[in-house]
Short mmCIF file of C-alpha atoms in Angstrom, two decimals:
data_model
loop_
_atom_site.label_atom_id
_atom_site.label_comp_id
_atom_site.label_asym_id
_atom_site.label_seq_id
_atom_site.Cartn_x
_atom_site.Cartn_y
_atom_site.Cartn_z
CA MET A 152 35.34 37.66 4.36
CA ALA A 153 33.23 34.53 3.84
CA GLU A 154 29.49 35.07 3.88
CA SER A 155 27.86 34.07 7.18
CA LYS A 156 25.33 31.25 6.90
CA LEU A 157 22.24 30.71 9.03
CA LEU A 158 23.49 27.48 10.63
CA ASP A 159 27.18 28.34 10.90
CA GLY A 160 28.72 26.61 13.90
CA GLN A 161 25.84 24.19 14.37
CA VAL A 162 26.01 20.40 14.15
CA ALA A 163 23.29 18.08 12.82
CA ILE A 164 22.89 14.32 12.97
CA VAL A 165 20.73 12.91 10.17
CA THR A 166 19.81 9.25 10.58
CA GLY A 167 19.26 7.37 7.35
CA GLY A 168 21.04 10.27 5.69
CA VAL A 169 22.42 8.60 2.59
CA ARG A 170 19.61 8.75 0.03
CA ARG A 171 16.31 10.36 -0.92
CA ILE A 172 14.81 12.52 1.86
CA GLY A 173 17.65 11.91 4.31
CA LYS A 174 20.29 12.92 1.81
CA ALA A 175 18.30 15.99 0.70
CA ILE A 176 18.01 17.10 4.34
CA ALA A 177 21.72 16.59 4.95
CA MET A 178 22.61 18.61 1.85
CA SER A 179 20.17 21.39 2.71
CA LEU A 180 21.44 21.84 6.26
CA ALA A 181 25.03 21.72 5.02
CA ARG A 182 24.36 24.52 2.55
CA ASP A 183 23.26 26.65 5.49
CA GLY A 184 26.54 25.98 7.27
CA ALA A 185 25.79 23.06 9.62
CA ALA A 186 28.34 20.29 10.04
CA ILE A 187 26.58 17.03 9.20
CA VAL A 188 26.89 13.58 10.74
CA ILE A 189 25.54 11.17 8.14
CA ASN A 190 24.23 8.04 9.77
CA ALA A 191 23.54 4.76 7.99
CA ARG A 192 23.13 1.23 9.24
CA SER A 193 25.37 -0.39 6.63
CA SER A 194 25.57 1.70 3.43
CA ARG A 195 29.06 3.11 4.01
CA ASP A 196 29.85 3.69 0.34
CA GLU A 197 26.66 5.71 -0.21
CA ALA A 198 27.20 7.61 3.04
CA GLU A 199 30.75 8.54 2.08
CA ALA A 200 29.54 9.63 -1.36
CA THR A 201 27.04 11.97 0.31
CA ALA A 202 29.80 13.29 2.58
CA ARG A 203 31.93 14.04 -0.47
CA GLU A 204 29.05 15.94 -2.06
CA ILE A 205 28.73 18.05 1.08
CA GLU A 206 32.45 18.74 1.13
CA ALA A 207 32.30 19.68 -2.56
CA ILE A 208 29.94 22.55 -1.71
CA GLY A 209 32.23 23.74 1.05
CA GLY A 210 30.52 21.96 3.93
CA ARG A 211 31.74 19.68 6.70
CA ALA A 212 30.56 16.10 7.06
CA MET A 213 31.45 12.83 8.68
CA VAL A 214 30.00 9.34 8.32
CA HIS A 215 28.98 7.21 11.27
CA ILE A 216 27.71 3.69 10.70
CA ALA A 217 25.32 2.67 13.47
CA ASP A 218 22.10 0.72 13.91
CA VAL A 219 19.62 3.18 15.44
CA THR A 220 17.90 0.32 17.30
CA ASP A 221 21.11 -0.48 19.21
CA GLU A 222 21.35 1.60 22.38
CA GLY A 223 25.13 1.30 22.59
CA ALA A 224 25.60 2.14 18.92
CA VAL A 225 23.48 5.29 19.27
CA ALA A 226 25.48 6.36 22.31
CA GLY A 227 28.63 5.78 20.30
CA MET A 228 27.33 7.94 17.47
CA VAL A 229 26.62 10.81 19.85
CA SER A 230 30.07 10.44 21.45
CA ALA A 231 31.74 10.44 18.04
CA THR A 232 29.79 13.57 17.06
CA LEU A 233 30.88 15.40 20.19
CA GLU A 234 34.47 14.30 19.71
CA ALA A 235 34.52 15.52 16.11
CA PHE A 236 32.49 18.73 16.40
CA GLY A 237 32.07 19.49 20.11
CA ARG A 238 28.30 19.95 20.13
CA ILE A 239 24.93 18.70 18.85
CA ASP A 240 22.25 21.19 17.83
CA ILE A 241 20.00 19.25 15.45
CA LEU A 242 18.75 15.68 15.27
CA VAL A 243 16.71 14.47 12.30
CA ASN A 244 15.14 11.07 13.00
CA ASN A 245 14.71 9.89 9.43
CA ALA A 246 15.83 6.23 9.54
CA ALA A 247 13.01 3.91 8.53
CA ILE A 248 12.11 0.62 6.90
CA ARG A 249 8.83 0.39 4.98
CA ARG A 250 8.19 -3.21 4.05
CA GLU A 251 4.77 -4.42 2.89
CA VAL A 252 2.85 -7.45 4.14
CA PRO A 253 -0.88 -8.14 4.65
CA PHE A 254 -1.78 -7.70 8.30
CA THR A 255 -3.08 -11.24 8.91
CA GLN A 256 0.17 -12.64 7.49
CA MET A 257 2.41 -10.30 9.49
CA THR A 258 4.68 -11.98 12.03
CA LEU A 259 5.72 -10.40 15.31
CA THR A 260 9.29 -10.38 14.01
CA GLU A 261 8.20 -8.38 10.95
CA TRP A 262 6.20 -5.99 13.16
CA ARG A 263 9.14 -5.40 15.47
CA GLU A 264 11.63 -4.96 12.62
CA ILE A 265 9.70 -1.93 11.39
CA THR A 266 8.62 -0.40 14.69
CA SER A 267 12.07 -0.72 16.23
CA VAL A 268 13.79 1.26 13.49
CA ILE A 269 11.15 3.97 13.18
CA LEU A 270 9.95 4.46 16.75
CA GLU A 271 12.59 3.00 19.03
CA GLY A 272 15.28 4.56 16.84
CA ALA A 273 13.72 7.99 17.38
CA PHE A 274 13.43 7.29 21.11
CA LEU A 275 17.06 6.25 21.47
CA GLY A 276 18.39 9.07 19.31
CA SER A 277 16.35 11.76 21.05
CA ARG A 278 17.20 10.48 24.51
CA ALA A 279 20.91 10.46 23.66
CA VAL A 280 21.09 14.02 22.31
CA LEU A 281 18.69 15.80 24.66
CA PRO A 282 21.04 16.12 27.65
CA HIS A 283 23.49 18.00 25.41
CA MET A 284 20.76 20.24 23.99
CA VAL A 285 19.42 20.97 27.48
CA ARG A 286 22.93 21.86 28.65
CA SER A 287 23.24 24.43 25.86
CA GLN A 288 19.58 25.52 26.21
CA TYR A 289 19.08 25.05 22.46
CA GLY A 290 18.10 22.25 20.13
CA ARG A 291 16.02 21.13 17.20
CA ILE A 292 14.60 17.61 16.85
CA ILE A 293 12.73 16.70 13.68
CA ASN A 294 10.93 13.38 13.32
CA ILE A 295 10.10 12.28 9.78
CA GLY A 296 6.57 10.87 9.79
CA GLY A 297 4.53 9.15 7.11
CA VAL A 298 1.24 9.96 5.43
CA SER A 299 0.01 6.39 5.94
CA ALA A 300 -0.19 7.11 9.67
CA HIS A 301 -2.93 9.63 8.88
CA THR A 302 -4.74 8.02 5.94
CA GLY A 303 -4.14 4.33 6.53
CA ALA A 304 -2.53 2.21 3.82
CA TYR A 305 -2.71 -1.30 2.44
CA ASN A 306 -0.24 -3.84 3.85
CA ARG A 307 1.59 -1.33 6.05
CA ALA A 308 -0.04 -1.56 9.46
CA HIS A 309 3.38 -1.76 11.13
CA VAL A 310 4.65 1.33 9.32
CA ALA A 311 1.48 3.32 10.02
CA ALA A 312 1.54 2.37 13.70
CA ALA A 313 5.18 3.31 14.13
CA LYS A 314 4.80 6.61 12.29
CA SER A 315 1.72 7.41 14.39
CA GLY A 316 3.89 6.85 17.43
CA LEU A 317 6.27 9.53 16.19
CA THR A 318 3.43 12.06 16.34
CA GLY A 319 2.84 11.28 20.00
CA LEU A 320 6.54 11.30 20.78
CA THR A 321 6.87 14.68 19.08
CA ARG A 322 4.17 16.25 21.22
CA ALA A 323 5.42 14.73 24.45
CA LEU A 324 9.00 15.89 23.93
CA ALA A 325 7.85 19.34 22.80
CA VAL A 326 6.01 19.78 26.10
CA GLU A 327 8.81 18.39 28.22
CA PHE A 328 11.69 20.35 26.70
CA ALA A 329 10.26 23.66 25.50
CA ALA A 330 11.50 25.47 28.61
CA GLN A 331 15.04 24.30 27.81
CA GLY A 332 15.03 25.89 24.36
CA VAL A 333 14.47 22.65 22.45
CA THR A 334 11.81 22.45 19.76
CA VAL A 335 10.45 19.13 18.49
CA ASN A 336 8.38 18.76 15.34
CA CYS A 337 7.22 16.05 12.94
CA VAL A 338 7.41 16.53 9.16
CA VAL A 339 5.19 14.18 7.16
CA PRO A 340 6.05 13.60 3.50
CA GLY A 341 3.35 12.59 1.03
CA LYS A 342 4.10 10.83 -2.26
CA ILE A 343 7.73 11.52 -3.08
CA GLY A 344 9.02 10.59 -6.50
CA GLY A 345 12.40 9.28 -7.57
CA LYS A 346 14.22 5.98 -7.21
CA ARG A 347 13.29 4.11 -4.03
CA SER A 348 15.64 1.99 -1.95
CA ALA A 349 15.11 -1.71 -1.30
CA THR A 350 13.87 -1.02 2.24
CA SER A 351 11.35 1.60 1.11
CA GLY A 352 8.97 -0.77 -0.62
CA HIS A 353 6.72 0.52 -3.36
CA SER A 354 5.14 3.95 -3.38
CA VAL A 355 2.55 3.81 -0.60
CA SER A 356 -0.83 2.45 -1.69
CA LEU A 357 -3.40 4.80 -0.14
CA PRO A 358 -7.17 4.41 0.01
CA GLY A 359 -8.74 5.67 -3.20
CA GLY A 360 -5.38 5.65 -4.95
CA GLY A 361 -4.76 9.18 -3.65
CA GLN A 362 -3.02 11.69 -5.90
CA PRO A 363 -1.65 15.09 -4.87
CA LEU A 364 -3.90 18.01 -5.79
CA VAL A 365 -0.96 19.73 -7.45
CA GLY A 366 -0.90 16.94 -10.05
CA HIS A 367 2.54 15.48 -9.43
CA ASP A 368 4.64 13.73 -6.82
CA GLY A 369 6.92 15.72 -4.58
CA ALA A 370 10.72 15.72 -4.53
CA PRO A 371 12.97 14.98 -1.54
CA GLU A 372 14.04 18.61 -1.64
CA ASP A 373 10.45 19.71 -0.94
CA VAL A 374 10.59 17.90 2.38
CA ALA A 375 14.13 19.06 3.11
CA GLU A 376 13.11 22.71 2.74
CA VAL A 377 10.47 22.38 5.47
CA VAL A 378 12.93 20.58 7.75
CA ARG A 379 15.48 23.31 7.11
CA THR A 380 13.01 26.01 8.11
CA LEU A 381 12.26 24.25 11.40
CA CYS A 382 15.97 23.85 12.13
CA LEU A 383 16.81 27.52 11.73
CA PRO A 384 17.19 29.77 14.81
CA THR A 385 14.15 31.65 13.47
CA GLY A 386 12.08 28.46 13.76
CA GLY A 387 12.03 28.60 17.53
CA PHE A 388 8.33 29.51 17.82
CA ILE A 389 7.26 26.28 16.11
CA THR A 390 7.14 23.19 18.31
CA GLY A 391 4.94 20.15 18.85
CA GLN A 392 3.60 20.40 15.31
CA THR A 393 2.92 17.79 12.66
CA ILE A 394 3.54 19.46 9.31
CA HIS A 395 2.38 17.78 6.10
CA VAL A 396 4.33 18.16 2.85
CA ASN A 397 2.15 16.41 0.30
CA GLY A 398 0.83 18.71 -2.43
CA GLY A 399 -2.71 18.48 -1.05
CA LEU A 400 -2.78 14.68 -0.99
CA TYR A 401 -3.99 14.78 2.61
CA MET A 402 -5.40 17.79 4.46
CA PRO A 403 -5.82 17.37 8.23
#
């Protein structure tokens, strides 16, 4: 008999799930038995490669290409998830763009490009999955925040503002849906090492050139492990929280 896993039978959507933190989260949840819907806006080849890695460890995965700022596309992603797997238990709002531009040179178009992906994407995704979670009286929503929202950062006012918005959204949804068995939390990575994508910009430039107290950058898997814990059935007593994973870089 196959060994039972902690998330057997559950289904997770991970937006921006093709690389770095998103990919690490998708892999971690898959190892615990969840079927994974890997969302990307355009990187189909990378998304399918991640799906193959999940299948190679005995997991289930499907790829869904959708722009998280497009209301119809998000609805389509949820419909495709339900058609493929019959349920939605976990949503990880990880999709983000982190461009850099001095504030006085920032255009409204540049502001909206960032805030729409980070904040409106989380709004649309959460609104689309919550009716299904409420119906089953169970759900886990994890928003991936950013340390710049708490420390400030050079040339990233749009990113910091959008990530700050995720903290407020997390608390509001936690209050509104706790009675329906849905927990909502925000996980905030610090400085995470490894190769960065073109839309990630450089490693965030914090005031004072901040370095983690532990003496090294984190890994995507460090963040994924905290997300995993919150997604487990045993994580049901944690909601409305902003949890920092940063090696002591920032201590609220």
